[in-house]
mmCIF file of C-alpha atoms in Angstrom:
data_model
loop_
_atom_site.group_PDB
_atom_site.id
_atom_site.type_symbol
_atom_site.label_atom_id
_atom_site.label_comp_id
_atom_site.label_asym_id
_atom_site.label_seq_id
_atom_site.Cartn_x
_atom_site.Cartn_y
_atom_site.Cartn_z
ATOM 1 C CA UNK A 1 0.000 0.000 0.000
ATOM 2 C CA UNK A 2 1.366 3.415 -0.940
ATOM 3 C CA UNK A 3 1.845 6.164 1.696
ATOM 4 C CA UNK A 4 -1.248 8.073 0.479
ATOM 5 C CA UNK A 5 -3.429 4.973 0.797
ATOM 6 C CA UNK A 6 -1.978 4.213 4.170
ATOM 7 C CA UNK A 7 -2.670 7.722 5.378
ATOM 8 C CA UNK A 8 -6.238 7.577 4.019
ATOM 9 C CA UNK A 9 -6.786 4.252 5.811
ATOM 10 C CA UNK A 10 -5.585 5.841 9.040
ATOM 11 C CA UNK A 11 -7.953 8.800 8.606
ATOM 12 C CA UNK A 12 -10.948 6.645 7.694
ATOM 13 C CA UNK A 13 -10.495 4.194 10.549
ATOM 14 C CA UNK A 14 -9.989 7.080 12.979
ATOM 15 C CA UNK A 15 -13.158 8.761 11.710
ATOM 16 C CA UNK A 16 -15.136 5.527 12.018
ATOM 17 C CA UNK A 17 -13.810 5.008 15.544
ATOM 18 C CA UNK A 18 -15.194 8.458 16.383
ATOM 19 C CA UNK A 19 -18.572 7.380 15.018
ATOM 20 C CA UNK A 20 -18.448 9.135 11.647
ATOM 21 C CA UNK A 21 -20.503 6.706 9.510
ATOM 22 C CA UNK A 22 -19.554 8.533 6.308
ATOM 23 C CA UNK A 23 -16.146 6.866 6.587
ATOM 24 C CA UNK A 24 -17.665 3.366 6.400
ATOM 25 C CA UNK A 25 -17.962 2.966 2.616
ATOM 26 C CA UNK A 26 -14.515 4.291 1.670
ATOM 27 C CA UNK A 27 -12.959 2.188 4.433
ATOM 28 C CA UNK A 28 -14.778 -0.916 3.218
ATOM 29 C CA UNK A 29 -13.592 -0.271 -0.347
ATOM 30 C CA UNK A 30 -10.026 0.124 0.863
ATOM 31 C CA UNK A 31 -9.925 -2.773 3.324
ATOM 32 C CA UNK A 32 -11.637 -5.576 1.411
ATOM 33 C CA UNK A 33 -9.132 -5.894 -1.482
ATOM 34 C CA UNK A 34 -6.271 -5.344 0.936
ATOM 35 C CA UNK A 35 -7.362 -8.158 3.263
ATOM 36 C CA UNK A 36 -8.178 -10.501 0.399
ATOM 37 C CA UNK A 37 -4.774 -9.949 -1.144
ATOM 38 C CA UNK A 38 -3.091 -10.431 2.206
ATOM 39 C CA UNK A 39 -4.934 -13.699 2.892
ATOM 40 C CA UNK A 40 -4.225 -15.047 -0.607
ATOM 41 C CA UNK A 41 -0.500 -14.921 0.060
ATOM 42 C CA UNK A 42 -0.893 -17.690 2.597
ATOM 43 C CA UNK A 43 -4.081 -19.590 1.705
ATOM 44 C CA UNK A 44 -5.887 -21.057 -1.288
ATOM 45 C CA UNK A 45 -8.340 -18.699 -3.030
ATOM 46 C CA UNK A 46 -11.487 -20.068 -1.320
ATOM 47 C CA UNK A 47 -9.869 -20.282 2.101
ATOM 48 C CA UNK A 48 -8.402 -16.811 1.632
ATOM 49 C CA UNK A 49 -11.803 -15.310 0.838
ATOM 50 C CA UNK A 50 -13.295 -16.904 3.955
ATOM 51 C CA UNK A 51 -10.429 -15.693 6.137
ATOM 52 C CA UNK A 52 -10.543 -12.202 4.634
ATOM 53 C CA UNK A 53 -14.310 -11.965 5.201
ATOM 54 C CA UNK A 54 -13.982 -13.016 8.818
ATOM 55 C CA UNK A 55 -11.108 -10.581 9.337
ATOM 56 C CA UNK A 56 -13.136 -7.775 7.768
ATOM 57 C CA UNK A 57 -16.133 -8.448 10.031
ATOM 58 C CA UNK A 58 -13.851 -8.621 13.057
ATOM 59 C CA UNK A 59 -12.165 -5.331 12.126
ATOM 60 C CA UNK A 60 -15.479 -3.524 11.730
ATOM 61 C CA UNK A 61 -16.779 -5.005 14.981
ATOM 62 C CA UNK A 62 -13.750 -3.614 16.802
ATOM 63 C CA UNK A 63 -13.439 -0.399 14.787
ATOM 64 C CA UNK A 64 -14.996 1.706 17.557
ATOM 65 C CA UNK A 65 -12.224 0.638 19.931
ATOM 66 C CA UNK A 66 -9.445 1.554 17.490
ATOM 67 C CA UNK A 67 -6.861 3.818 19.104
ATOM 68 C CA UNK A 68 -5.961 6.589 16.591
ATOM 69 C CA UNK A 69 -2.422 6.685 18.028
ATOM 70 C CA UNK A 70 -1.861 3.220 16.540
ATOM 71 C CA UNK A 71 -1.002 2.472 12.937
ATOM 72 C CA UNK A 72 -4.258 1.502 11.188
ATOM 73 C CA UNK A 73 -2.602 -0.686 8.550
ATOM 74 C CA UNK A 74 -0.605 -2.660 11.114
ATOM 75 C CA UNK A 75 -3.718 -3.045 13.263
ATOM 76 C CA UNK A 76 -5.877 -4.292 10.383
ATOM 77 C CA UNK A 77 -3.227 -6.677 9.109
ATOM 78 C CA UNK A 78 -2.677 -7.948 12.649
ATOM 79 C CA UNK A 79 -6.336 -8.961 12.813
ATOM 80 C CA UNK A 80 -6.108 -10.509 9.331
ATOM 81 C CA UNK A 81 -2.934 -12.434 10.233
ATOM 82 C CA UNK A 82 -4.699 -13.937 13.243
ATOM 83 C CA UNK A 83 -7.595 -14.998 11.040
ATOM 84 C CA UNK A 84 -5.263 -16.510 8.437
ATOM 85 C CA UNK A 85 -3.499 -18.502 11.152
ATOM 86 C CA UNK A 86 -6.852 -19.762 12.426
ATOM 87 C CA UNK A 87 -7.836 -20.872 8.923
ATOM 88 C CA UNK A 88 -4.550 -22.641 8.359
ATOM 89 C CA UNK A 89 -5.005 -24.536 11.596
ATOM 90 C CA UNK A 90 -8.571 -25.468 10.600
ATOM 91 C CA UNK A 91 -7.400 -26.586 7.152
ATOM 92 C CA UNK A 92 -4.697 -28.769 8.727
ATOM 93 C CA UNK A 93 -7.296 -30.366 10.992
ATOM 94 C CA UNK A 94 -9.618 -30.982 8.035
ATOM 95 C CA UNK A 95 -6.831 -32.629 6.108
ATOM 96 C CA UNK A 96 -6.184 -34.821 9.118
ATOM 97 C CA UNK A 97 -9.860 -35.772 9.257
ATOM 98 C CA UNK A 98 -9.923 -36.639 5.558
ATOM 99 C CA UNK A 99 -6.834 -38.778 5.972
ATOM 100 C CA UNK A 100 -8.260 -40.445 9.061
ATOM 101 C CA UNK A 101 -11.585 -41.379 7.454
ATOM 102 C CA UNK A 102 -15.094 -40.239 8.259
ATOM 103 C CA UNK A 103 -15.977 -39.160 11.785
ATOM 104 C CA UNK A 104 -18.427 -41.358 13.680
ATOM 105 C CA UNK A 105 -22.042 -40.429 13.136
ATOM 106 C CA UNK A 106 -24.429 -39.672 15.965
ATOM 107 C CA UNK A 107 -27.768 -41.382 16.424
ATOM 108 C CA UNK A 108 -29.891 -39.967 13.565
ATOM 109 C CA UNK A 109 -33.173 -40.161 15.523
ATOM 110 C CA UNK A 110 -34.154 -36.710 16.783
ATOM 111 C CA UNK A 111 -37.140 -34.499 17.524
ATOM 112 C CA UNK A 112 -39.658 -33.776 14.696
ATOM 113 C CA UNK A 113 -38.234 -30.225 14.407
ATOM 114 C CA UNK A 114 -34.725 -31.632 14.038
ATOM 115 C CA UNK A 115 -35.910 -34.141 11.447
ATOM 116 C CA UNK A 116 -37.703 -31.378 9.482
ATOM 117 C CA UNK A 117 -34.681 -29.069 9.677
ATOM 118 C CA UNK A 118 -32.413 -31.907 8.601
ATOM 119 C CA UNK A 119 -34.752 -32.608 5.651
ATOM 120 C CA UNK A 120 -34.637 -28.969 4.543
ATOM 121 C CA UNK A 121 -30.888 -28.886 4.918
ATOM 122 C CA UNK A 122 -30.521 -32.085 2.922
ATOM 123 C CA UNK A 123 -32.720 -30.682 0.133
ATOM 124 C CA UNK A 124 -30.711 -27.447 0.033
ATOM 125 C CA UNK A 125 -27.487 -29.437 -0.024
ATOM 126 C CA UNK A 126 -28.820 -31.582 -2.837
ATOM 127 C CA UNK A 127 -29.658 -28.473 -4.890
ATOM 128 C CA UNK A 128 -26.191 -27.054 -4.284
ATOM 129 C CA UNK A 129 -24.614 -30.387 -5.254
ATOM 130 C CA UNK A 130 -26.682 -30.464 -8.449
ATOM 131 C CA UNK A 131 -25.182 -27.115 -9.454
ATOM 132 C CA UNK A 132 -21.621 -28.362 -9.029
ATOM 133 C CA UNK A 133 -19.607 -29.877 -11.888
ATOM 134 C CA UNK A 134 -20.368 -33.606 -12.116
ATOM 135 C CA UNK A 135 -16.852 -34.660 -10.988
ATOM 136 C CA UNK A 136 -17.042 -32.469 -7.885
ATOM 137 C CA UNK A 137 -20.439 -33.843 -6.911
ATOM 138 C CA UNK A 138 -19.242 -37.430 -7.442
ATOM 139 C CA UNK A 139 -16.135 -36.952 -5.322
ATOM 140 C CA UNK A 140 -18.123 -35.343 -2.490
ATOM 141 C CA UNK A 141 -20.752 -38.082 -2.522
ATOM 142 C CA UNK A 142 -18.019 -40.716 -2.460
ATOM 143 C CA UNK A 143 -16.411 -38.928 0.473
ATOM 144 C CA UNK A 144 -19.739 -38.669 2.316
ATOM 145 C CA UNK A 145 -20.377 -42.394 1.831
ATOM 146 C CA UNK A 146 -16.921 -43.222 3.069
ATOM 147 C CA UNK A 147 -15.942 -44.688 -0.288
ATOM 148 C CA UNK A 148 -12.451 -44.238 -1.660
ATOM 149 C CA UNK A 149 -12.311 -44.081 -5.502
ATOM 150 C CA UNK A 150 -9.377 -45.637 -7.263
ATOM 151 C CA UNK A 151 -7.145 -42.642 -6.626
ATOM 152 C CA UNK A 152 -3.990 -41.982 -4.611
ATOM 153 C CA UNK A 153 -4.821 -40.681 -1.104
ATOM 154 C CA UNK A 154 -3.269 -37.223 -1.612
ATOM 155 C CA UNK A 155 -5.095 -36.709 -4.928
ATOM 156 C CA UNK A 156 -8.408 -37.737 -3.362
ATOM 157 C CA UNK A 157 -7.888 -35.337 -0.450
ATOM 158 C CA UNK A 158 -7.070 -32.468 -2.792
ATOM 159 C CA UNK A 159 -10.116 -33.131 -4.952
ATOM 160 C CA UNK A 160 -12.375 -33.311 -1.891
ATOM 161 C CA UNK A 161 -10.989 -29.982 -0.630
ATOM 162 C CA UNK A 162 -11.416 -28.324 -4.019
ATOM 163 C CA UNK A 163 -14.975 -29.623 -4.369
ATOM 164 C CA UNK A 164 -15.805 -28.535 -0.810
ATOM 165 C CA UNK A 165 -14.487 -25.072 -1.605
ATOM 166 C CA UNK A 166 -16.726 -24.777 -4.655
ATOM 167 C CA UNK A 167 -19.699 -26.122 -2.709
ATOM 168 C CA UNK A 168 -19.047 -23.611 0.069
ATOM 169 C CA UNK A 169 -18.888 -20.759 -2.437
ATOM 170 C CA UNK A 170 -22.233 -21.739 -3.996
ATOM 171 C CA UNK A 171 -23.810 -22.250 -0.601
ATOM 172 C CA UNK A 172 -22.641 -18.785 0.452
ATOM 173 C CA UNK A 173 -24.197 -17.160 -2.602
ATOM 174 C CA UNK A 174 -27.548 -18.894 -2.102
ATOM 175 C CA UNK A 175 -27.870 -18.858 1.678
ATOM 176 C CA UNK A 176 -25.865 -15.832 2.881
ATOM 177 C CA UNK A 177 -23.982 -17.259 5.878
ATOM 178 C CA UNK A 178 -23.075 -13.790 7.175
ATOM 179 C CA UNK B 1 -25.996 -7.279 -10.737
ATOM 180 C CA UNK B 2 -23.342 -10.019 -10.892
ATOM 181 C CA UNK B 3 -22.859 -12.764 -8.304
ATOM 182 C CA UNK B 4 -19.670 -11.171 -7.006
ATOM 183 C CA UNK B 5 -21.500 -7.861 -6.604
ATOM 184 C CA UNK B 6 -24.279 -9.597 -4.659
ATOM 185 C CA UNK B 7 -21.836 -11.276 -2.314
ATOM 186 C CA UNK B 8 -19.956 -7.999 -1.865
ATOM 187 C CA UNK B 9 -23.226 -6.254 -1.012
ATOM 188 C CA UNK B 10 -23.977 -8.957 1.560
ATOM 189 C CA UNK B 11 -20.495 -8.594 2.969
ATOM 190 C CA UNK B 12 -20.888 -4.829 3.191
ATOM 191 C CA UNK B 13 -24.176 -5.244 5.081
ATOM 192 C CA UNK B 14 -22.612 -7.787 7.431
ATOM 193 C CA UNK B 15 -19.670 -5.469 8.052
ATOM 194 C CA UNK B 16 -22.001 -2.563 8.776
ATOM 195 C CA UNK B 17 -24.018 -4.733 11.152
ATOM 196 C CA UNK B 18 -20.830 -5.838 12.898
ATOM 197 C CA UNK B 19 -19.736 -2.222 13.269
ATOM 198 C CA UNK B 20 -23.042 -1.154 14.832
ATOM 199 C CA UNK B 21 -23.154 -4.184 17.135
ATOM 200 C CA UNK B 22 -19.567 -3.558 18.241
ATOM 201 C CA UNK B 23 -20.376 0.075 18.882
ATOM 202 C CA UNK B 24 -23.485 -0.806 20.902
ATOM 203 C CA UNK B 25 -21.565 -3.337 22.990
ATOM 204 C CA UNK B 26 -18.883 -0.766 23.792
ATOM 205 C CA UNK B 27 -21.597 1.782 24.602
ATOM 206 C CA UNK B 28 -23.352 -0.587 27.011
ATOM 207 C CA UNK B 29 -20.084 -1.223 28.850
ATOM 208 C CA UNK B 30 -19.476 2.511 29.147
ATOM 209 C CA UNK B 31 -23.027 3.124 30.306
ATOM 210 C CA UNK B 32 -22.661 0.474 32.999
ATOM 211 C CA UNK B 33 -19.331 1.969 34.069
ATOM 212 C CA UNK B 34 -20.823 5.479 34.188
ATOM 213 C CA UNK B 35 -23.729 4.235 36.317
ATOM 214 C CA UNK B 36 -21.253 2.486 38.625
ATOM 215 C CA UNK B 37 -19.303 5.725 39.087
ATOM 216 C CA UNK B 38 -22.476 7.661 39.847
ATOM 217 C CA UNK B 39 -23.806 4.976 42.193
ATOM 218 C CA UNK B 40 -22.297 6.485 45.406
ATOM 219 C CA UNK B 41 -24.140 9.733 44.654
ATOM 220 C CA UNK B 42 -27.344 7.732 44.382
ATOM 221 C CA UNK B 43 -26.787 5.566 47.472
ATOM 222 C CA UNK B 44 -25.377 8.069 49.958
ATOM 223 C CA UNK B 45 -27.956 10.837 49.962
ATOM 224 C CA UNK B 46 -30.677 10.231 47.386
ATOM 225 C CA UNK B 47 -31.964 6.693 46.888
ATOM 226 C CA UNK B 48 -35.375 7.917 45.736
ATOM 227 C CA UNK B 49 -37.319 7.025 42.619
ATOM 228 C CA UNK B 50 -36.380 10.364 41.074
ATOM 229 C CA UNK B 51 -32.718 9.666 41.813
ATOM 230 C CA UNK B 52 -33.087 6.245 40.181
ATOM 231 C CA UNK B 53 -34.545 7.948 37.132
ATOM 232 C CA UNK B 54 -31.560 10.335 37.045
ATOM 233 C CA UNK B 55 -29.093 7.439 37.393
ATOM 234 C CA UNK B 56 -30.794 5.619 34.511
ATOM 235 C CA UNK B 57 -30.953 8.807 32.462
ATOM 236 C CA UNK B 58 -27.271 9.458 32.993
ATOM 237 C CA UNK B 59 -26.336 5.937 31.857
ATOM 238 C CA UNK B 60 -28.687 6.253 28.875
ATOM 239 C CA UNK B 61 -27.131 9.545 27.734
ATOM 240 C CA UNK B 62 -23.658 7.976 27.935
ATOM 241 C CA UNK B 63 -24.834 4.927 25.945
ATOM 242 C CA UNK B 64 -26.682 6.991 23.316
ATOM 243 C CA UNK B 65 -23.760 9.401 22.948
ATOM 244 C CA UNK B 66 -21.341 6.555 22.376
ATOM 245 C CA UNK B 67 -23.613 4.791 19.882
ATOM 246 C CA UNK B 68 -24.208 7.971 17.884
ATOM 247 C CA UNK B 69 -20.545 9.029 18.129
ATOM 248 C CA UNK B 70 -18.797 12.205 16.984
ATOM 249 C CA UNK B 71 -20.004 15.419 18.712
ATOM 250 C CA UNK B 72 -22.700 13.522 20.655
ATOM 251 C CA UNK B 73 -20.084 11.237 22.169
ATOM 252 C CA UNK B 74 -17.727 14.115 22.972
ATOM 253 C CA UNK B 75 -20.588 15.996 24.602
ATOM 254 C CA UNK B 76 -21.668 13.003 26.704
ATOM 255 C CA UNK B 77 -18.073 12.439 27.806
ATOM 256 C CA UNK B 78 -17.548 16.093 28.710
ATOM 257 C CA UNK B 79 -20.867 16.200 30.577
ATOM 258 C CA UNK B 80 -20.057 13.000 32.464
ATOM 259 C CA UNK B 81 -16.606 14.266 33.486
ATOM 260 C CA UNK B 82 -18.063 17.622 34.506
ATOM 261 C CA UNK B 83 -20.848 15.874 36.426
ATOM 262 C CA UNK B 84 -18.456 13.914 38.632
ATOM 263 C CA UNK B 85 -17.949 16.804 41.085
ATOM 264 C CA UNK B 86 -21.599 17.781 41.747
ATOM 265 C CA UNK B 87 -22.619 14.111 41.742
ATOM 266 C CA UNK B 88 -19.983 12.811 44.144
ATOM 267 C CA UNK B 89 -19.118 15.840 46.255
ATOM 268 C CA UNK B 90 -22.176 15.488 48.529
ATOM 269 C CA UNK B 91 -21.503 11.742 48.804
ATOM 270 C CA UNK B 92 -17.837 12.282 49.710
ATOM 271 C CA UNK B 93 -18.724 15.031 52.185
ATOM 272 C CA UNK B 94 -21.396 12.895 53.810
ATOM 273 C CA UNK B 95 -18.848 10.150 54.525
ATOM 274 C CA UNK B 96 -16.897 12.763 56.522
ATOM 275 C CA UNK B 97 -20.002 14.237 58.135
ATOM 276 C CA UNK B 98 -22.928 11.813 58.287
ATOM 277 C CA UNK B 99 -25.330 14.672 59.052
ATOM 278 C CA UNK B 100 -24.523 16.471 55.820
ATOM 279 C CA UNK B 101 -27.417 15.015 53.864
ATOM 280 C CA UNK B 102 -29.833 16.410 56.398
ATOM 281 C CA UNK B 103 -27.908 19.675 56.524
ATOM 282 C CA UNK B 104 -28.147 19.928 52.745
ATOM 283 C CA UNK B 105 -31.896 20.040 52.977
ATOM 284 C CA UNK B 106 -31.946 22.687 55.698
ATOM 285 C CA UNK B 107 -28.910 24.874 55.083
ATOM 286 C CA UNK B 108 -27.001 26.410 52.202
ATOM 287 C CA UNK B 109 -26.344 23.765 49.514
ATOM 288 C CA UNK B 110 -22.645 24.539 49.168
ATOM 289 C CA UNK B 111 -21.671 21.099 47.759
ATOM 290 C CA UNK B 112 -24.072 21.674 44.858
ATOM 291 C CA UNK B 113 -22.785 25.207 44.219
ATOM 292 C CA UNK B 114 -19.146 24.103 44.486
ATOM 293 C CA UNK B 115 -19.757 21.045 42.298
ATOM 294 C CA UNK B 116 -21.553 23.234 39.771
ATOM 295 C CA UNK B 117 -18.644 25.665 39.741
ATOM 296 C CA UNK B 118 -16.169 22.877 38.948
ATOM 297 C CA UNK B 119 -18.568 21.353 36.392
ATOM 298 C CA UNK B 120 -19.084 24.687 34.641
ATOM 299 C CA UNK B 121 -15.340 25.288 34.395
ATOM 300 C CA UNK B 122 -14.686 21.787 33.041
ATOM 301 C CA UNK B 123 -17.496 22.036 30.516
ATOM 302 C CA UNK B 124 -16.405 25.499 29.413
ATOM 303 C CA UNK B 125 -12.859 24.321 28.850
ATOM 304 C CA UNK B 126 -13.755 20.997 27.202
ATOM 305 C CA UNK B 127 -16.207 22.786 24.962
ATOM 306 C CA UNK B 128 -13.224 24.292 23.255
ATOM 307 C CA UNK B 129 -12.511 21.248 21.163
ATOM 308 C CA UNK B 130 -16.004 20.743 19.803
ATOM 309 C CA UNK B 131 -19.037 22.984 19.626
ATOM 310 C CA UNK B 132 -22.487 22.858 18.151
ATOM 311 C CA UNK B 133 -25.893 21.778 19.348
ATOM 312 C CA UNK B 134 -25.209 18.004 19.516
ATOM 313 C CA UNK B 135 -22.215 18.583 21.783
ATOM 314 C CA UNK B 136 -23.965 20.983 24.146
ATOM 315 C CA UNK B 137 -27.250 19.077 24.241
ATOM 316 C CA UNK B 138 -25.630 15.780 25.268
ATOM 317 C CA UNK B 139 -23.126 17.499 27.562
ATOM 318 C CA UNK B 140 -25.850 19.337 29.462
ATOM 319 C CA UNK B 141 -28.050 16.227 29.599
ATOM 320 C CA UNK B 142 -25.220 14.109 31.040
ATOM 321 C CA UNK B 143 -24.228 16.869 33.465
ATOM 322 C CA UNK B 144 -27.843 17.474 34.462
ATOM 323 C CA UNK B 145 -28.584 13.835 35.288
ATOM 324 C CA UNK B 146 -25.278 13.293 37.113
ATOM 325 C CA UNK B 147 -25.458 16.532 39.075
ATOM 326 C CA UNK B 148 -29.099 15.953 39.988
ATOM 327 C CA UNK B 149 -28.054 12.767 41.831
ATOM 328 C CA UNK B 150 -25.970 14.843 44.224
ATOM 329 C CA UNK B 151 -28.394 17.728 44.557
ATOM 330 C CA UNK B 152 -31.767 15.976 44.878
ATOM 331 C CA UNK B 153 -31.632 15.998 48.729
ATOM 332 C CA UNK B 154 -31.176 19.788 48.684
ATOM 333 C CA UNK B 155 -34.287 20.264 46.571
ATOM 334 C CA UNK B 156 -34.905 23.500 44.669
ATOM 335 C CA UNK B 157 -32.207 25.310 46.634
ATOM 336 C CA UNK B 158 -29.703 22.665 45.592
ATOM 337 C CA UNK B 159 -30.589 22.995 41.929
ATOM 338 C CA UNK B 160 -30.414 26.786 42.163
ATOM 339 C CA UNK B 161 -26.974 26.475 43.724
ATOM 340 C CA UNK B 162 -25.942 24.040 41.041
ATOM 341 C CA UNK B 163 -27.161 26.324 38.267
ATOM 342 C CA UNK B 164 -25.424 29.303 39.849
ATOM 343 C CA UNK B 165 -22.204 27.283 40.117
ATOM 344 C CA UNK B 166 -22.338 26.066 36.523
ATOM 345 C CA UNK B 167 -22.867 29.607 35.216
ATOM 346 C CA UNK B 168 -20.229 31.082 37.512
ATOM 347 C CA UNK B 169 -17.692 28.412 36.531
ATOM 348 C CA UNK B 170 -18.603 28.099 32.870
ATOM 349 C CA UNK B 171 -18.959 31.755 31.884
ATOM 350 C CA UNK B 172 -15.324 32.759 32.577
ATOM 351 C CA UNK B 173 -14.071 29.637 30.797
ATOM 352 C CA UNK B 174 -16.203 30.449 27.755
ATOM 353 C CA UNK B 175 -15.074 34.103 27.784
ATOM 354 C CA UNK B 176 -11.433 33.004 27.933
ATOM 355 C CA UNK B 177 -12.105 30.548 25.100
ATOM 356 C CA UNK B 178 -13.612 33.253 22.897
ATOM 357 C CA UNK B 179 -10.799 35.668 23.722
ATOM 358 C CA UNK B 180 -8.257 33.074 22.630
ATOM 359 C CA UNK B 181 -10.178 32.651 19.395
#
């Protein structure tokens, strides 16, 4: 970020901390590409977008507590770095789970509300799966059933992660997780 | 509108929501802290329904000022700081002289006048940084509620003393401020 942009970021975050809502839009426009670019240096594109979104929400939630004496860029990137680290840890755990097989399932019997909610969720998931490329859907269904196609373990894991990323992106567009 | 634009709009809304929620949370903490500070003024001499209303009003002004931000927040902060003296002076004095609360009702309400003097000076000086109606409205509301907690036992005489003190303390500070440009 150039010195002018850095100075503008400082001014906008300081103004927002004071409660000046007019600074919200320019700050959003400045922060979002910055955080996304920062996260993409360390994570895959889908993971980076998730991490950047969470960092952005966290920054705006804490914007009122921002101390104008601090450097706004360093503060924002500090929050983003924490989020990136969290995502990397989560991704490592997921990879471990994929390598270790499916987790044990709980007793499926539940209350009528739970059954209805599960039915709606399953239908929504089915619609999202139908929108995915056929290979992605097949690999996810195989993973969900605990089947292992005739592929090397690392390749299978990568394909599952890629397909999950695409599924997550479509789910986000349709169901607004924010 | 493209899909990326839709998701960016959703993100913008979520960010705005997060900002407002964060601001409200911070405001509630400050309001609770302000009420805690003013509590001795409420407990020592007042303790009436009207005093409870003033305590709640004081906390509410602090919360609303913080949520709204800018000049409103500066005004609420200045009013709260200025209100410390008239709110707590009677409480502090009554710990030294337990009969003071009763004396306040009967005699000259000097704690209210003295507290008002300090409050007026503080408000006059802090008003230098920010002016305008939002600042003065929230500052006077916060000061009024906080100071009322200390002056309720003295009744109308107490409020007259408080008003006299605020004017006597604030007017010179404002004159000096104007003279300095």
